[in-house]
Coordinates of C-alpha atoms (C1' of nucleotides) in Angstrom, one line a residue:
Chain A
M50 CA 115.6 -211.3 0.4
T51 CA 117.3 -214.1 -1.3
Y52 CA 116.4 -217.7 -1.2
F53 CA 118.3 -220.9 -1.2
P54 CA 118.7 -222.5 -4.7
S55 CA 115.8 -224.7 -5.4
S56 CA 117.8 -227.7 -6.6
L57 CA 121.1 -229.1 -5.7
P58 CA 124.0 -229.8 -8.1
G59 CA 125.1 -233.3 -9.0
G60 CA 127.3 -235.1 -6.5
E61 CA 127.8 -232.7 -3.7
C62 CA 126.2 -229.6 -2.4
P63 CA 128.4 -226.5 -2.5
N64 CA 127.4 -225.6 1.0
C65 CA 126.4 -228.9 2.5
G66 CA 124.4 -228.7 5.7
F67 CA 126.6 -231.1 7.5
K68 CA 129.7 -229.4 6.2
A69 CA 128.6 -226.1 7.6
W70 CA 127.5 -227.9 10.7
S71 CA 130.8 -229.6 11.1
R72 CA 132.7 -226.3 10.4
S73 CA 131.1 -225.0 13.6
A74 CA 132.4 -228.1 15.3
N75 CA 136.0 -227.1 14.3
L76 CA 136.8 -230.5 12.8
A77 CA 140.2 -231.0 11.2
S78 CA 139.9 -231.1 7.5
C79 CA 140.5 -234.8 7.2
D80 CA 137.9 -235.6 9.8
S81 CA 135.4 -233.3 7.9
E82 CA 136.2 -235.4 4.8
R83 CA 135.5 -238.6 6.6
L84 CA 132.2 -237.2 7.8
N85 CA 131.4 -235.9 4.4
D86 CA 132.0 -239.4 2.8
R87 CA 129.2 -240.8 4.7
I88 CA 126.6 -238.1 3.9
D89 CA 123.8 -238.3 1.3
H90 CA 123.5 -234.8 0.1
R91 CA 120.4 -235.2 -1.9
R92 CA 117.5 -236.0 0.3
L93 CA 114.4 -234.1 -0.9
V94 CA 111.2 -233.8 1.2
K95 CA 108.2 -232.1 -0.4
R96 CA 105.7 -230.0 1.4
N97 CA 103.4 -231.9 3.8
Q98 CA 105.6 -235.0 3.3
Y99 CA 106.7 -236.8 6.4
L100 CA 110.5 -237.1 7.2
N101 CA 110.0 -239.1 10.3
R102 CA 106.9 -240.7 11.9
A103 CA 106.5 -241.2 15.6
G104 CA 107.2 -244.7 16.5
S105 CA 109.4 -245.5 13.6
K106 CA 113.0 -246.6 14.1
L107 CA 115.8 -244.0 14.2
S108 CA 117.9 -244.5 11.2
S109 CA 119.4 -241.2 10.2
L110 CA 120.1 -237.7 11.4
Y111 CA 119.5 -234.8 9.0
V112 CA 120.8 -231.3 8.6
I113 CA 118.5 -229.1 6.7
Y114 CA 120.1 -227.5 3.7
S115 CA 117.1 -225.5 2.6
G116 CA 113.4 -225.3 3.5
F117 CA 111.4 -225.6 6.7
L118 CA 110.2 -228.5 8.9
K119 CA 107.9 -228.8 11.8
T120 CA 108.1 -231.4 14.6
S121 CA 105.2 -232.5 16.7
I122 CA 104.1 -235.0 19.2
T123 CA 100.5 -236.4 19.5
D124 CA 99.1 -238.1 22.5
D125 CA 96.6 -241.0 22.7
G126 CA 93.7 -238.5 22.7
G127 CA 94.8 -237.1 19.3
R128 CA 96.0 -233.8 20.7
E129 CA 99.0 -232.3 18.8
Q130 CA 101.7 -230.1 20.1
I131 CA 104.3 -228.7 17.7
T132 CA 107.6 -228.9 19.6
G133 CA 109.6 -226.9 17.1
F134 CA 110.3 -225.5 13.6
S135 CA 113.6 -226.2 12.1
M136 CA 115.4 -224.3 9.4
A137 CA 118.5 -224.3 7.2
G138 CA 121.6 -225.4 9.1
E139 CA 119.7 -227.1 12.0
L140 CA 119.9 -230.7 13.0
V141 CA 116.8 -232.9 13.0
G142 CA 116.1 -236.2 14.7
L143 CA 117.6 -235.7 18.2
D144 CA 114.5 -236.6 20.0
S145 CA 114.9 -240.2 19.1
I146 CA 118.4 -240.7 20.4
G147 CA 117.1 -241.8 23.8
T148 CA 114.9 -244.8 22.8
G149 CA 116.1 -245.3 19.2
K150 CA 112.6 -244.7 18.1
H151 CA 111.2 -241.3 16.9
Q152 CA 108.9 -239.7 19.5
C153 CA 107.9 -237.0 17.0
D154 CA 106.4 -236.6 13.6
T155 CA 108.5 -234.5 11.4
V156 CA 106.9 -232.9 8.4
A157 CA 108.2 -230.5 5.7
I158 CA 106.2 -227.3 5.8
E159 CA 107.9 -226.3 2.5
D160 CA 109.8 -228.4 0.0
S161 CA 113.1 -229.0 1.7
H162 CA 116.6 -230.3 0.9
L163 CA 118.3 -232.3 3.5
C164 CA 121.7 -233.8 4.0
E165 CA 121.4 -237.3 5.6
I166 CA 123.8 -239.4 7.6
A167 CA 123.1 -242.8 9.0
Y168 CA 123.0 -242.7 12.7
S169 CA 125.2 -245.7 13.0
D170 CA 127.9 -244.1 10.8
F171 CA 127.5 -240.9 12.9
A172 CA 127.9 -242.8 16.2
R173 CA 130.9 -244.6 14.9
L174 CA 132.6 -241.4 13.7
S175 CA 131.8 -239.5 16.8
C176 CA 133.7 -242.2 18.8
D177 CA 136.7 -241.6 16.7
I178 CA 136.5 -237.8 16.5
P179 CA 136.2 -236.1 20.0
S180 CA 135.5 -232.8 18.6
L181 CA 132.6 -234.2 16.6
Q182 CA 131.2 -235.9 19.7
H183 CA 131.6 -232.7 21.7
H184 CA 129.8 -230.7 19.1
F185 CA 127.1 -233.4 19.2
H186 CA 126.7 -233.0 22.9
R187 CA 126.5 -229.3 22.4
M188 CA 123.7 -229.7 20.1
M189 CA 121.8 -232.0 22.4
G190 CA 122.4 -229.6 25.2
A191 CA 121.2 -226.7 23.1
E192 CA 118.0 -228.6 22.3
I193 CA 117.4 -229.2 26.0
A194 CA 118.0 -225.5 26.8
R195 CA 115.7 -224.4 23.9
D196 CA 112.9 -226.7 25.2
H197 CA 113.2 -225.2 28.6
G198 CA 112.7 -221.8 27.1
I199 CA 109.6 -223.0 25.4
M200 CA 108.4 -224.5 28.7
L201 CA 108.8 -221.0 30.2
L202 CA 106.9 -219.5 27.4
L203 CA 104.0 -222.1 27.6
G204 CA 103.9 -222.1 31.4
A205 CA 104.2 -218.4 32.2
M206 CA 103.6 -216.1 29.4
R207 CA 100.5 -214.4 28.0
A208 CA 99.5 -214.5 24.4
E209 CA 101.2 -211.2 23.3
E210 CA 104.5 -212.3 24.9
R211 CA 104.3 -215.6 23.2
I212 CA 103.8 -214.0 19.8
A213 CA 106.6 -211.5 20.5
M214 CA 109.0 -214.3 21.5
F215 CA 108.1 -216.2 18.5
L216 CA 108.8 -213.4 16.1
L217 CA 112.0 -212.3 17.8
N218 CA 113.2 -215.9 17.7
L219 CA 112.6 -216.2 14.0
S220 CA 114.2 -212.8 13.5
I221 CA 117.4 -213.9 15.2
R222 CA 117.5 -217.1 13.3
F223 CA 117.0 -215.5 9.9
S224 CA 119.5 -212.9 10.8
A225 CA 122.1 -215.5 11.7
R226 CA 121.7 -217.0 8.3
G227 CA 122.3 -213.7 6.5
Y228 CA 118.6 -212.7 5.9
S229 CA 116.9 -209.7 7.0
E230 CA 116.0 -209.6 10.6
T231 CA 113.0 -207.5 10.0
Q232 CA 111.4 -208.7 6.9
F233 CA 110.7 -212.3 6.2
R234 CA 108.1 -214.9 5.3
L235 CA 106.4 -217.0 7.9
P236 CA 106.6 -220.4 6.3
M237 CA 104.1 -222.1 8.7
A238 CA 100.3 -221.8 8.9
R239 CA 98.6 -219.8 11.7
Q240 CA 97.3 -223.1 12.9
D241 CA 100.9 -224.4 13.4
I242 CA 102.0 -221.2 15.2
G243 CA 99.0 -221.7 17.5
S244 CA 99.8 -225.3 18.3
Y245 CA 103.5 -224.4 18.9
L246 CA 102.6 -221.5 21.2
G247 CA 99.7 -223.2 23.0
M248 CA 96.9 -221.0 21.7
T249 CA 94.1 -221.1 19.2
V250 CA 94.4 -219.9 15.6
E251 CA 92.0 -217.1 16.4
T252 CA 94.2 -215.8 19.2
V253 CA 97.2 -215.9 17.0
S254 CA 95.5 -213.9 14.3
R255 CA 94.0 -211.4 16.7
T256 CA 97.4 -210.8 18.3
F257 CA 99.1 -210.3 14.9
S258 CA 96.4 -207.8 14.0
Q259 CA 96.7 -206.1 17.4
F260 CA 100.5 -205.7 16.8
N261 CA 99.8 -204.5 13.3
N262 CA 97.5 -201.8 14.6
L263 CA 100.2 -200.7 17.2
R264 CA 102.6 -200.4 14.3
L265 CA 104.9 -203.0 15.9
I266 CA 104.7 -205.0 12.8
A267 CA 103.3 -204.9 9.3
I268 CA 101.7 -208.1 8.4
N269 CA 100.2 -209.3 5.1
G270 CA 99.3 -213.0 5.0
R271 CA 102.6 -214.8 5.6
Y272 CA 104.8 -211.8 4.9
I273 CA 105.8 -209.8 7.9
E274 CA 108.0 -206.8 8.6
I275 CA 109.0 -206.0 12.1
R276 CA 108.7 -202.2 12.4
D277 CA 109.6 -201.8 16.0
L278 CA 112.1 -204.3 17.1
P279 CA 113.1 -202.6 20.4
Q280 CA 109.4 -202.3 21.5
L281 CA 108.8 -205.9 20.6
R282 CA 111.7 -206.9 22.8
Q283 CA 110.4 -204.7 25.6
L284 CA 107.1 -206.4 25.3
I285 CA 108.6 -209.5 26.8
G286 CA 109.1 -209.4 30.5
D287 CA 108.1 -205.8 30.5
R288 CA 105.2 -206.6 32.7
G289 CA 106.2 -203.8 35.0
T290 CA 104.5 -201.0 33.1
R291 CA 101.1 -202.4 32.4
D292 CA 100.9 -204.9 35.2
P293 CA 102.9 -204.5 38.4
L294 CA 102.8 -208.2 39.3
P295 CA 104.8 -210.9 37.7
R296 CA 102.3 -213.1 35.8
R297 CA 102.1 -216.8 36.2
A298 CA 100.4 -219.6 34.3
G299 CA 97.8 -220.3 31.7
S300 CA 95.4 -218.0 30.2
G301 CA 91.7 -217.6 29.5
A302 CA 89.3 -220.3 28.9
N303 CA 90.6 -223.7 27.7
Chain B
M163 CA 106.5 -246.7 52.9
T164 CA 110.2 -246.8 53.5
Y165 CA 112.7 -244.0 53.1
F166 CA 116.3 -243.9 52.0
P167 CA 118.7 -243.9 54.9
S168 CA 119.3 -240.4 56.1
S169 CA 123.1 -240.7 56.2
L170 CA 125.7 -242.4 54.1
P171 CA 128.3 -244.8 55.4
G172 CA 132.0 -243.9 55.4
G173 CA 133.9 -244.3 52.2
E174 CA 131.4 -245.5 49.8
C175 CA 127.6 -245.8 49.4
P176 CA 126.3 -249.3 49.3
N177 CA 124.1 -248.4 46.5
C178 CA 125.8 -245.4 44.8
G179 CA 123.7 -243.4 42.5
F180 CA 126.3 -243.6 39.7
K181 CA 126.7 -247.3 40.3
A182 CA 123.1 -248.1 39.8
W183 CA 123.1 -245.6 37.0
S184 CA 126.0 -247.4 35.3
R185 CA 124.5 -250.7 35.9
S186 CA 121.6 -249.7 33.6
A187 CA 124.4 -248.7 31.1
N188 CA 125.6 -252.4 31.1
L189 CA 129.1 -251.4 31.8
A190 CA 131.7 -254.1 32.2
S191 CA 132.8 -254.4 35.8
C192 CA 136.3 -253.0 35.2
D193 CA 134.7 -250.0 33.4
S194 CA 132.3 -249.6 36.3
E195 CA 135.3 -249.5 38.7
R196 CA 137.0 -246.9 36.6
L197 CA 133.8 -244.7 36.8
N198 CA 133.5 -245.4 40.5
D199 CA 137.0 -244.2 41.2
R200 CA 136.2 -240.8 39.9
I201 CA 133.1 -240.3 41.9
D202 CA 132.6 -238.3 45.1
H203 CA 129.9 -240.3 47.0
R204 CA 129.4 -237.8 49.7
R205 CA 127.9 -234.7 48.4
L206 CA 125.1 -233.5 50.8
V207 CA 122.7 -230.7 49.8
K208 CA 120.3 -229.4 52.4
R209 CA 116.8 -228.3 51.9
N210 CA 116.5 -224.9 50.0
Q211 CA 120.2 -225.0 49.2
Y212 CA 121.3 -224.5 45.7
L213 CA 123.3 -227.2 43.9
N214 CA 123.7 -225.1 40.7
R215 CA 122.9 -221.5 39.9
A216 CA 122.0 -220.3 36.5
G217 CA 125.0 -218.7 34.8
S218 CA 127.6 -220.7 36.8
K219 CA 130.1 -222.9 35.0
L220 CA 129.3 -226.5 34.5
S221 CA 131.7 -228.5 36.6
S222 CA 130.0 -231.7 37.7
L223 CA 127.3 -234.0 36.9
Y224 CA 125.3 -235.5 39.7
V225 CA 123.2 -238.6 40.3
I226 CA 120.8 -238.3 43.1
Y227 CA 121.2 -240.9 45.8
S228 CA 118.4 -239.8 48.1
G229 CA 116.2 -236.7 48.4
F230 CA 114.5 -234.4 45.8
L231 CA 115.6 -231.5 43.7
K232 CA 113.8 -229.0 41.6
T233 CA 115.2 -227.3 38.5
S234 CA 113.9 -223.9 37.2
I235 CA 114.7 -221.2 34.8
T236 CA 114.0 -217.5 35.4
D237 CA 113.7 -214.8 32.7
D238 CA 114.7 -211.2 32.8
G239 CA 111.3 -210.2 34.1
G240 CA 111.7 -212.5 37.1
R241 CA 109.2 -215.1 35.9
E242 CA 110.2 -218.6 37.1
Q243 CA 109.3 -221.8 35.4
I244 CA 110.1 -225.0 37.2
T245 CA 111.3 -227.4 34.4
G246 CA 111.5 -230.6 36.4
F247 CA 111.7 -232.4 39.7
S248 CA 114.5 -235.0 40.1
M249 CA 114.5 -237.9 42.5
A250 CA 116.8 -240.8 43.4
G251 CA 118.6 -242.4 40.6
E252 CA 118.2 -239.5 38.2
L253 CA 121.0 -237.5 36.6
V254 CA 121.2 -233.7 37.1
G255 CA 123.0 -231.1 35.2
L256 CA 122.3 -232.0 31.6
D257 CA 120.9 -228.6 30.6
S258 CA 124.4 -227.1 30.9
I259 CA 126.1 -229.5 28.4
G260 CA 125.4 -227.3 25.4
T261 CA 127.0 -224.1 26.6
G262 CA 129.2 -225.2 29.5
K263 CA 127.2 -222.9 31.7
H264 CA 124.1 -223.8 33.8
Q265 CA 120.9 -222.6 32.3
C266 CA 118.9 -223.5 35.3
D267 CA 118.9 -223.1 39.1
T268 CA 118.8 -226.4 40.9
V269 CA 117.7 -226.4 44.4
A270 CA 117.1 -229.2 47.0
I271 CA 113.5 -229.4 48.1
E272 CA 114.6 -231.9 50.8
D273 CA 117.9 -232.8 52.3
S274 CA 119.5 -234.8 49.5
H275 CA 122.6 -237.0 49.0
L276 CA 124.3 -236.9 45.7
C277 CA 127.0 -238.7 44.0
E278 CA 129.2 -236.3 42.0
I279 CA 131.5 -236.7 39.1
A280 CA 133.6 -234.0 37.4
Y281 CA 132.3 -233.4 34.0
S282 CA 135.8 -233.5 32.5
D283 CA 136.4 -236.9 34.1
F284 CA 133.1 -238.1 32.8
A285 CA 133.7 -236.8 29.3
R286 CA 137.1 -238.5 29.2
L287 CA 135.7 -241.8 30.4
S288 CA 132.9 -241.7 28.0
C289 CA 135.3 -241.4 25.1
D290 CA 137.0 -244.6 26.3
I291 CA 133.9 -246.5 27.1
P292 CA 131.4 -246.7 24.3
S293 CA 128.7 -248.1 26.4
L294 CA 128.9 -245.3 28.8
Q295 CA 128.8 -242.8 26.0
H296 CA 125.8 -244.6 24.6
H297 CA 124.0 -244.5 27.9
F298 CA 124.8 -240.8 28.2
H299 CA 123.3 -240.2 24.8
R300 CA 120.3 -242.1 26.0
M301 CA 119.9 -239.9 29.1
M302 CA 120.2 -236.8 26.9
G303 CA 117.6 -238.1 24.5
A304 CA 115.3 -239.1 27.4
E305 CA 115.5 -235.6 28.7
I306 CA 114.5 -234.1 25.4
A307 CA 111.6 -236.6 25.1
R308 CA 110.5 -235.7 28.6
D309 CA 110.6 -232.0 27.9
H310 CA 108.4 -232.6 24.8
G311 CA 105.9 -234.3 26.9
I312 CA 105.8 -231.3 29.3
M313 CA 105.4 -229.0 26.3
L314 CA 102.3 -231.0 25.3
L315 CA 101.0 -230.7 28.8
L316 CA 101.7 -227.0 29.1
G317 CA 100.4 -226.2 25.5
A318 CA 97.4 -228.4 25.2
M319 CA 96.0 -229.7 28.5
R320 CA 93.5 -228.3 31.0
A321 CA 94.2 -228.0 34.7
E322 CA 92.7 -231.4 35.7
E323 CA 94.6 -233.2 33.0
R324 CA 97.8 -231.6 34.1
I325 CA 97.3 -232.6 37.7
A326 CA 96.5 -236.2 36.7
M327 CA 99.6 -236.4 34.5
F328 CA 101.7 -235.0 37.4
L329 CA 100.4 -237.6 39.8
L330 CA 100.6 -240.5 37.5
N331 CA 104.2 -239.5 36.6
L332 CA 105.2 -239.5 40.2
S333 CA 103.4 -242.8 40.8
I334 CA 105.4 -244.5 38.0
R335 CA 108.7 -243.1 39.3
F336 CA 108.1 -244.1 42.9
S337 CA 106.9 -247.4 41.7
A338 CA 110.0 -248.0 39.7
R339 CA 112.1 -247.4 42.8
G340 CA 110.2 -249.9 44.8
Y341 CA 107.9 -247.7 46.6
S342 CA 104.1 -247.8 46.6
E343 CA 102.6 -246.5 43.4
T344 CA 99.5 -245.3 45.2
Q345 CA 100.7 -243.8 48.4
F346 CA 103.5 -241.3 48.7
R347 CA 104.5 -237.9 50.0
L348 CA 104.6 -234.9 47.7
P349 CA 108.0 -233.4 48.6
M350 CA 107.3 -230.0 46.8
A351 CA 105.2 -227.1 47.8
R352 CA 101.9 -226.5 46.0
Q353 CA 103.5 -223.3 44.7
D354 CA 106.2 -225.5 42.9
I355 CA 103.7 -227.8 41.5
G356 CA 101.9 -224.8 40.1
S357 CA 105.0 -223.3 38.5
Y358 CA 105.9 -226.7 37.0
L359 CA 102.5 -227.2 35.5
G360 CA 101.8 -223.6 34.4
M361 CA 99.0 -222.8 36.8
T362 CA 98.5 -220.9 40.1
V363 CA 98.6 -222.4 43.6
E364 CA 95.0 -221.8 44.0
T365 CA 94.1 -223.8 41.0
V366 CA 96.4 -226.6 42.1
S367 CA 94.8 -226.7 45.5
R368 CA 91.3 -226.6 44.1
T369 CA 92.0 -229.4 41.6
F370 CA 93.3 -231.6 44.4
S371 CA 90.3 -230.9 46.4
Q372 CA 88.1 -231.7 43.5
F373 CA 89.9 -235.0 42.9
N374 CA 89.5 -235.7 46.6
N375 CA 85.8 -235.1 46.5
L376 CA 85.5 -237.4 43.5
R377 CA 87.3 -240.1 45.5
L378 CA 90.0 -240.2 42.9
I379 CA 92.6 -239.5 45.5
A380 CA 92.8 -238.9 49.3
I381 CA 95.0 -236.0 50.0
N382 CA 96.1 -234.6 53.4
G383 CA 98.7 -231.9 53.2
R384 CA 101.6 -233.4 51.3
Y385 CA 100.5 -237.0 51.8
I386 CA 98.5 -238.5 49.0
E387 CA 96.9 -241.7 48.2
I388 CA 95.7 -242.5 44.7
R389 CA 92.4 -244.3 45.1
D390 CA 91.4 -244.8 41.5
L391 CA 94.4 -245.2 39.3
P392 CA 92.5 -246.3 36.2
Q393 CA 90.1 -243.4 36.4
L394 CA 92.9 -241.1 36.8
R395 CA 94.5 -242.5 33.7
Q396 CA 91.3 -242.2 31.8
L397 CA 91.0 -238.5 32.8
I398 CA 93.9 -237.8 30.5
G399 CA 93.0 -237.7 26.9
D400 CA 89.5 -239.0 27.8
R401 CA 88.1 -235.8 26.5
G402 CA 85.5 -237.6 24.5
T403 CA 83.1 -238.3 27.2
R404 CA 82.7 -234.8 28.8
D405 CA 83.8 -232.8 25.8
P406 CA 83.4 -234.0 22.2
L407 CA 86.0 -231.7 20.8
P408 CA 89.8 -232.1 21.1
R409 CA 91.0 -229.3 23.3
R410 CA 93.8 -227.0 22.4
A411 CA 95.7 -224.3 24.1
G412 CA 95.9 -222.1 27.2
S413 CA 93.3 -221.8 29.8
G414 CA 91.3 -219.1 31.7
A415 CA 92.4 -215.6 32.5
N416 CA 96.0 -214.8 32.7
Chain C
dC83 C1' 103.2 -220.1 73.0
dG84 C1' 102.9 -217.3 69.1
dC85 C1' 104.3 -216.2 64.7
dC86 C1' 105.0 -217.1 60.0
dC87 C1' 104.2 -219.7 56.1
dG88 C1' 101.9 -222.8 53.3
dC89 C1' 97.4 -224.5 52.1
dT90 C1' 92.5 -224.0 51.3
dT91 C1' 88.3 -221.8 50.1
dG92 C1' 85.3 -218.1 48.3
dA93 C1' 83.8 -214.3 44.9
dG94 C1' 84.5 -211.7 40.9
dC95 C1' 86.8 -210.7 36.8
dC96 C1' 89.5 -211.2 32.6
dG97 C1' 91.7 -213.3 28.7
dC98 C1' 91.3 -216.7 25.8
dT99 C1' 88.4 -220.2 23.8
dT100 C1' 84.4 -221.5 21.2
dC101 C1' 81.2 -220.9 17.7
dA102 C1' 80.0 -218.7 13.6
dA103 C1' 80.4 -216.1 9.4
dT104 C1' 82.9 -213.7 5.8
dG105 C1' 86.9 -212.7 2.9
dC106 C1' 91.0 -214.0 0.5
dT107 C1' 94.2 -216.8 -2.2
dC108 C1' 95.4 -220.4 -5.0
dG109 C1' 94.9 -224.5 -7.7
dT110 C1' 91.7 -226.9 -10.9
dG111 C1' 88.8 -227.6 -14.6
dG112 C1' 85.4 -226.1 -17.8
Chain D
dC195 C1' 90.1 -216.8 -19.4
dC196 C1' 87.1 -217.1 -15.8
dA197 C1' 84.2 -219.7 -12.6
dC198 C1' 84.5 -222.4 -8.7
dG199 C1' 85.7 -224.8 -4.6
dA200 C1' 88.9 -225.7 -0.8
dG201 C1' 91.7 -224.3 2.7
dC202 C1' 93.5 -220.5 5.2
dA203 C1' 93.0 -216.1 7.6
dT204 C1' 90.5 -212.6 9.8
dT205 C1' 86.9 -210.7 12.6
dG206 C1' 82.8 -210.6 15.7
dA207 C1' 80.0 -212.2 19.8
dA208 C1' 79.4 -214.9 23.8
dG209 C1' 80.8 -218.1 27.3
dC210 C1' 83.8 -220.2 30.5
dG211 C1' 88.1 -221.6 32.9
dG212 C1' 91.5 -220.3 35.4
dC213 C1' 93.5 -215.9 37.5
dT214 C1' 93.2 -212.3 41.0
dC215 C1' 92.2 -210.7 45.3
dA216 C1' 91.0 -211.6 49.9
dA217 C1' 90.2 -214.1 54.0
dG218 C1' 90.6 -218.1 57.2
dC219 C1' 93.0 -222.1 58.8
dG220 C1' 96.4 -225.3 60.4
dG221 C1' 101.1 -226.8 61.5
dG222 C1' 106.0 -226.4 62.2
dC223 C1' 109.7 -223.9 64.1
dG224 C1' 111.9 -220.5 67.0

DNA sequence: CGCCCGCTTGAGCCGCTTCAATGCTCGTGG
DNA sequence: CCACGAGCATTGAAGCGGCTCAAGCGGGCG
């Protein structure tokens, strides 16, 4: 598979994140230019570096040009829950719109290039440009819908189903970006996958091994090949064959 | 405790949901009037009646004037996850903004009065009235932040902590509406609580009983009194006393 | 009044966590 | 160039928390 270029050219990126993003918003070209003028195309975040910290003030929105980020919340007791992984083309920072303060930590899990726009500029523009505003609403709505899906996963699925969903979700997103839908690299640590899916590292690892033995996948460290996409899909919600009752809730010990 | 009036007066509600809602948006009174003109103040939904069905087209947004609703998603396999309970003053229908189609079923768990505004009207108005738009964004952002909190609950908390969070959350919301923060009625079935919190009815019931025996609460059917608010708060994230390690992930069997 | 449904409680089991040990990869320095 | 250590991943063994199955109870509604 191919990778994004590791560095950006001088003044402007050839395929700026916001540009691509605003293409899908169907902006008129003059509006697209106005948006483009306000964007800083060169923000670089290195691996393990924080983009946003929980509690800090919302200042900018970002579209990822290349790389991978994780977003997490931590409660008073120190428990961490990863709420999502973001990849190229995706918008980061929406959780802070409500309060004006970031609710989440956002950290790069690989060196990442971002396109940045000041939230104040964005808000002003979106007042002027209805289709931009509409697209923005779509993004917010999509985030809500996505979160609901994860709530279903966390509240009602067993370990194998969670892993299957996780892999299929990545497959779809890679595929949508022109990469292979069956072979890719998992950029995040097992620990992070576990936090995201509400299970321990060990269970993540064991489930991967199990899928590997069943020839559903071939996994080698962070490189993975999905060998039986249909079966993997069937595994979700296919609780009829192995278990006649719809499953609910948690899991084993805690 | 007091209850909302069970019927609405003729043409307009004295304390319309949207009116209260727009008050917190700091609208100019003329703008508030423009909003008010577009609102149907008389929508009634009876217990167990659907307000929205997953897959149906988004047509209106609602602010609850009185009553209680639940919102849930169901996957292909028939698994249901309740994603939230909504009470007076809260906005319903945000999950559909992204796609224009409802992702969730919304059902009244008691007879409820709603104030309705056509989404198209709302969208038009919010273009004209920046503070309305801003408030709308705040609501969307708040929903995202709320969902992240539930993801933390579902992904990283044990049964007792989930129940404690659930009760404290209700306590805060009732309190914010002028009701007692320690005595209230749970309008939803145990089953629904279980679905929302990612656990079975039995575990919900057992945890209530356990809290009851510990004198943390006094529970009788759907009537509950919180007898030790501070202790209940401590129970969350106070995993240091009884368990030296930060807990992660699922739970018992599945 | 009687039925149905929602809630509670008990007993046993299972899946996931916990604890522990080993292997692997990569970056660092001798 | 290789030795070494740190962090990540895998695997095994044992325990426990919440699920499953089952039975009993109470209250609301027809």
